[in-house]
PDB file of C-alpha atoms in Angstrom:
ATOM      1  CA  MET A   1      37.227 146.407 100.901  1.00 73.00           C
ATOM      2  CA  PHE A   2      34.592 146.666 104.029  1.00 81.00           C
ATOM      3  CA  GLN A   3      36.211 143.999 105.673  1.00 83.00           C
ATOM      4  CA  GLY A   4      39.609 145.914 105.515  1.00 81.00           C
ATOM      5  CA  PHE A   5      37.823 149.056 106.759  1.00 77.00           C
ATOM      6  CA  LYS A   6      36.011 147.002 109.647  1.00 77.00           C
ATOM      7  CA  ASP A   7      39.471 145.472 110.564  1.00 75.00           C
ATOM      8  CA  PHE A   8      41.025 149.178 110.714  1.00 73.00           C
ATOM      9  CA  VAL A   9      38.452 150.342 112.804  1.00 69.00           C
ATOM     10  CA  MET A  10      37.939 147.633 115.113  1.00 72.00           C
ATOM     11  CA  ARG A  11      41.948 147.362 115.853  1.00 71.00           C
ATOM     12  CA  GLY A  12      42.361 148.584 119.423  1.00 65.00           C
ATOM     13  CA  ASN A  13      44.733 151.962 118.447  1.00 75.00           C
ATOM     14  CA  VAL A  14      41.561 153.212 116.789  1.00 73.00           C
ATOM     15  CA  VAL A  15      39.011 152.614 119.100  1.00 73.00           C
ATOM     16  CA  GLU A  16      41.364 153.822 121.891  1.00 76.00           C
ATOM     17  CA  LEU A  17      42.004 156.739 120.260  1.00 80.00           C
ATOM     18  CA  ALA A  18      38.438 157.698 119.699  1.00 81.00           C
ATOM     19  CA  VAL A  19      37.834 157.434 123.334  1.00 80.00           C
ATOM     20  CA  ALA A  20      40.499 159.687 124.119  1.00 82.00           C
ATOM     21  CA  VAL A  21      39.606 162.355 121.922  1.00 87.00           C
ATOM     22  CA  VAL A  22      36.016 162.399 123.379  1.00 88.00           C
ATOM     23  CA  ILE A  23      37.203 162.205 126.678  1.00 86.00           C
ATOM     24  CA  GLY A  24      39.818 164.830 126.053  1.00 84.00           C
ATOM     25  CA  GLY A  25      37.393 166.868 124.712  1.00 87.00           C
ATOM     26  CA  ALA A  26      34.996 166.687 127.816  1.00 88.00           C
ATOM     27  CA  PHE A  27      37.876 167.292 130.140  1.00 84.00           C
ATOM     28  CA  GLY A  28      39.117 170.069 128.193  1.00 86.00           C
ATOM     29  CA  ALA A  29      35.581 171.687 128.770  1.00 89.00           C
ATOM     30  CA  ILE A  30      35.892 171.256 132.703  1.00 89.00           C
ATOM     31  CA  VAL A  31      39.286 172.887 132.694  1.00 86.00           C
ATOM     32  CA  THR A  32      37.709 175.573 130.434  1.00 86.00           C
ATOM     33  CA  ALA A  33      34.934 176.207 132.760  1.00 90.00           C
ATOM     34  CA  PHE A  34      37.453 176.460 135.852  1.00 88.00           C
ATOM     35  CA  VAL A  35      39.622 179.210 133.893  1.00 86.00           C
ATOM     36  CA  ASP A  36      36.327 180.982 132.746  1.00 86.00           C
ATOM     37  CA  TYR A  37      34.297 181.117 135.760  1.00 89.00           C
ATOM     38  CA  ILE A  38      37.439 181.256 138.570  1.00 89.00           C
ATOM     39  CA  VAL A  39      40.805 182.251 137.209  1.00 87.00           C
ATOM     40  CA  ASN A  40      39.623 184.775 134.849  1.00 85.00           C
ATOM     41  CA  PRO A  41      37.539 186.535 137.472  1.00 87.00           C
ATOM     42  CA  LEU A  42      40.337 186.420 140.098  1.00 89.00           C
ATOM     43  CA  ILE A  43      42.426 187.663 137.229  1.00 87.00           C
ATOM     44  CA  GLY A  44      39.981 190.340 135.970  1.00 85.00           C
ATOM     45  CA  ALA A  45      39.930 192.072 139.332  1.00 87.00           C
ATOM     46  CA  PHE A  46      43.546 193.768 138.390  1.00 87.00           C
ATOM     47  CA  VAL A  47      42.566 194.928 135.013  1.00 83.00           C
ATOM     48  CA  PRO A  48      41.047 198.082 134.423  1.00 81.00           C
ATOM     49  CA  THR A  49      37.653 196.601 133.078  1.00 78.00           C
ATOM     50  CA  GLY A  50      37.165 194.235 135.533  1.00 81.00           C
ATOM     51  CA  ASP A  51      36.773 191.365 132.959  1.00 81.00           C
ATOM     52  CA  LEU A  52      39.964 189.853 131.425  1.00 84.00           C
ATOM     53  CA  ALA A  53      38.117 188.744 128.463  1.00 81.00           C
ATOM     54  CA  ALA A  54      36.782 192.001 127.901  1.00 83.00           C
ATOM     55  CA  TRP A  55      40.249 194.011 128.369  1.00 86.00           C
ATOM     56  CA  THR A  56      41.367 195.874 125.190  1.00 87.00           C
ATOM     57  CA  ILE A  57      44.188 198.249 124.507  1.00 88.00           C
ATOM     58  CA  THR A  58      43.117 201.004 122.267  1.00 89.00           C
ATOM     59  CA  ILE A  59      45.552 202.277 119.487  1.00 89.00           C
ATOM     60  CA  PRO A  60      44.677 205.463 118.110  1.00 88.00           C
ATOM     61  CA  GLY A  61      44.521 205.671 114.257  1.00 82.00           C
ATOM     62  CA  ILE A  62      43.747 208.362 111.849  1.00 79.00           C
ATOM     63  CA  VAL A  63      40.399 207.482 110.874  1.00 81.00           C
ATOM     64  CA  THR A  64      39.123 205.138 113.828  1.00 85.00           C
ATOM     65  CA  ASP A  65      40.810 203.683 116.862  1.00 86.00           C
ATOM     66  CA  ALA A  66      41.795 199.915 117.006  1.00 89.00           C
ATOM     67  CA  GLU A  67      41.229 197.933 119.674  1.00 88.00           C
ATOM     68  CA  LEU A  68      43.398 195.015 120.702  1.00 89.00           C
ATOM     69  CA  GLY A  69      41.649 192.375 122.628  1.00 89.00           C
ATOM     70  CA  ILE A  70      44.558 191.609 124.710  1.00 89.00           C
ATOM     71  CA  GLY A  71      42.480 190.246 127.404  1.00 88.00           C
ATOM     72  CA  GLY A  72      41.405 187.608 125.128  1.00 87.00           C
ATOM     73  CA  ILE A  73      44.825 186.554 124.121  1.00 91.00           C
ATOM     74  CA  ILE A  74      45.821 186.278 127.919  1.00 89.00           C
ATOM     75  CA  SER A  75      42.385 184.358 128.545  1.00 87.00           C
ATOM     76  CA  ALA A  76      43.581 181.568 125.862  1.00 88.00           C
ATOM     77  CA  ALA A  77      46.856 181.197 127.009  1.00 91.00           C
ATOM     78  CA  ILE A  78      45.900 181.012 130.450  1.00 89.00           C
ATOM     79  CA  ASN A  79      43.513 178.156 129.605  1.00 87.00           C
ATOM     80  CA  PHE A  80      46.023 176.208 127.131  1.00 88.00           C
ATOM     81  CA  LEU A  81      48.485 176.172 130.350  1.00 90.00           C
ATOM     82  CA  ALA A  82      45.691 175.100 132.538  1.00 89.00           C
ATOM     83  CA  ILE A  83      44.867 172.140 130.422  1.00 85.00           C
ATOM     84  CA  ALA A  84      48.478 171.285 129.695  1.00 87.00           C
ATOM     85  CA  LEU A  85      49.205 171.205 133.441  1.00 89.00           C
ATOM     86  CA  VAL A  86      46.450 169.063 134.151  1.00 84.00           C
ATOM     87  CA  VAL A  87      47.313 166.510 131.729  1.00 82.00           C
ATOM     88  CA  TYR A  88      51.046 166.611 132.616  1.00 88.00           C
ATOM     89  CA  LEU A  89      49.891 166.009 136.261  1.00 88.00           C
ATOM     90  CA  ALA A  90      46.976 163.726 135.796  1.00 84.00           C
ATOM     91  CA  LEU A  91      48.372 161.475 132.949  1.00 81.00           C
ATOM     92  CA  VAL A  92      52.016 162.006 132.207  1.00 85.00           C
ATOM     93  CA  LEU A  93      53.673 162.042 135.124  1.00 90.00           C
ATOM     94  CA  PRO A  94      51.963 158.532 136.466  1.00 89.00           C
ATOM     95  CA  MET A  95      52.852 157.100 133.371  1.00 86.00           C
ATOM     96  CA  ASN A  96      56.579 158.149 133.547  1.00 88.00           C
ATOM     97  CA  LYS A  97      56.524 156.913 137.164  1.00 90.00           C
ATOM     98  CA  MET A  98      54.943 153.633 136.085  1.00 88.00           C
ATOM     99  CA  ALA A  99      57.484 153.078 133.520  1.00 83.00           C
ATOM    100  CA  GLU A 100      60.478 154.018 136.121  1.00 85.00           C
ATOM    101  CA  ARG A 101      58.906 151.213 138.297  1.00 85.00           C
ATOM    102  CA  ARG A 102      58.735 148.695 135.393  1.00 82.00           C
ATOM    103  CA  ALA A 103      62.201 149.342 134.213  1.00 77.00           C
ATOM    104  CA  ALA A 104      63.393 148.952 137.804  1.00 79.00           C
ATOM    105  CA  LYS A 105      61.946 145.591 138.288  1.00 81.00           C
ATOM    106  CA  LEU A 106      63.816 144.168 134.924  1.00 72.00           C
ATOM    107  CA  PRO A 107      67.248 142.722 135.051  1.00 72.00           C
ATOM    108  CA  PRO A 108      69.893 145.274 134.501  1.00 66.00           C
ATOM    109  CA  GLU A 109      70.954 143.903 131.176  1.00 64.00           C
ATOM    110  CA  VAL A 110      67.339 143.799 129.746  1.00 61.00           C
ATOM    111  CA  ALA A 111      66.897 147.462 131.227  1.00 60.00           C
ATOM    112  CA  ALA A 112      69.845 149.297 129.619  1.00 67.00           C
ATOM    113  CA  ALA A 113      69.351 147.246 126.059  1.00 72.00           C
ATOM    114  CA  THR A 114      68.297 149.342 123.225  1.00 80.00           C
ATOM    115  CA  PRO A 115      65.313 148.046 121.280  1.00 83.00           C
ATOM    116  CA  GLU A 116      67.627 146.791 118.350  1.00 86.00           C
ATOM    117  CA  GLU A 117      69.584 144.995 120.699  1.00 83.00           C
ATOM    118  CA  LEU A 118      66.570 143.293 121.709  1.00 83.00           C
ATOM    119  CA  LEU A 119      65.626 142.243 118.290  1.00 87.00           C
ATOM    120  CA  VAL A 120      69.024 140.816 117.511  1.00 88.00           C
ATOM    121  CA  GLU A 121      69.000 138.797 120.858  1.00 87.00           C
ATOM    122  CA  ILE A 122      65.670 137.507 119.815  1.00 89.00           C
ATOM    123  CA  ARG A 123      66.671 136.894 116.152  1.00 91.00           C
ATOM    124  CA  ASP A 124      69.421 134.698 117.526  1.00 90.00           C
ATOM    125  CA  LEU A 125      67.520 132.877 120.422  1.00 89.00           C
ATOM    126  CA  LEU A 126      64.874 131.942 117.238  1.00 89.00           C
ATOM    127  CA  ALA A 127      67.951 130.843 115.336  1.00 88.00           C
ATOM    128  CA  ALA A 128      69.385 128.337 117.951  1.00 88.00           C
ATOM    129  CA  GLN A 129      65.863 127.090 118.522  1.00 85.00           C
ATOM    130  CA  ASN A 130      65.444 126.342 115.084  1.00 84.00           C
ATOM    131  CA  ASN A 131      68.821 124.756 114.815  1.00 83.00           C
ATOM    132  CA  SER A 132      68.306 122.528 117.759  1.00 77.00           C
ATOM    133  CA  ALA A 133      65.208 121.415 116.615  1.00 67.00           C
ATOM    134  CA  ARG A 134      66.394 119.991 113.311  1.00 65.00           C
TER     135      ARG A 134
END
């Protein structure tokens, strides 16, 4: 039982995923600080309160007024978009370019083949190899 768990944990995918989560969390903190201390104050200059996160909209009520924290929602949306943009520019775009370069180096018949076609070709080559060895 413990050997199976050890094998599972020591597999490359699990360790890489753990590293990615830790680095992603630290990187998210950097982007959040950038948004909180640079972007939000710049936008806050244009809202009535002077602070985007503290910006609220008051809705009059019968007993008490309700205050909606619209600034906090906008701040969270900006934070999300900033993190998504940085992840796209730093990870997704370079990986796509690298995959395109790799595909350009492959022969046209291999680059255009589907995974199923490649598996069928491998199967046929292995069968031919087994038949010639007999």
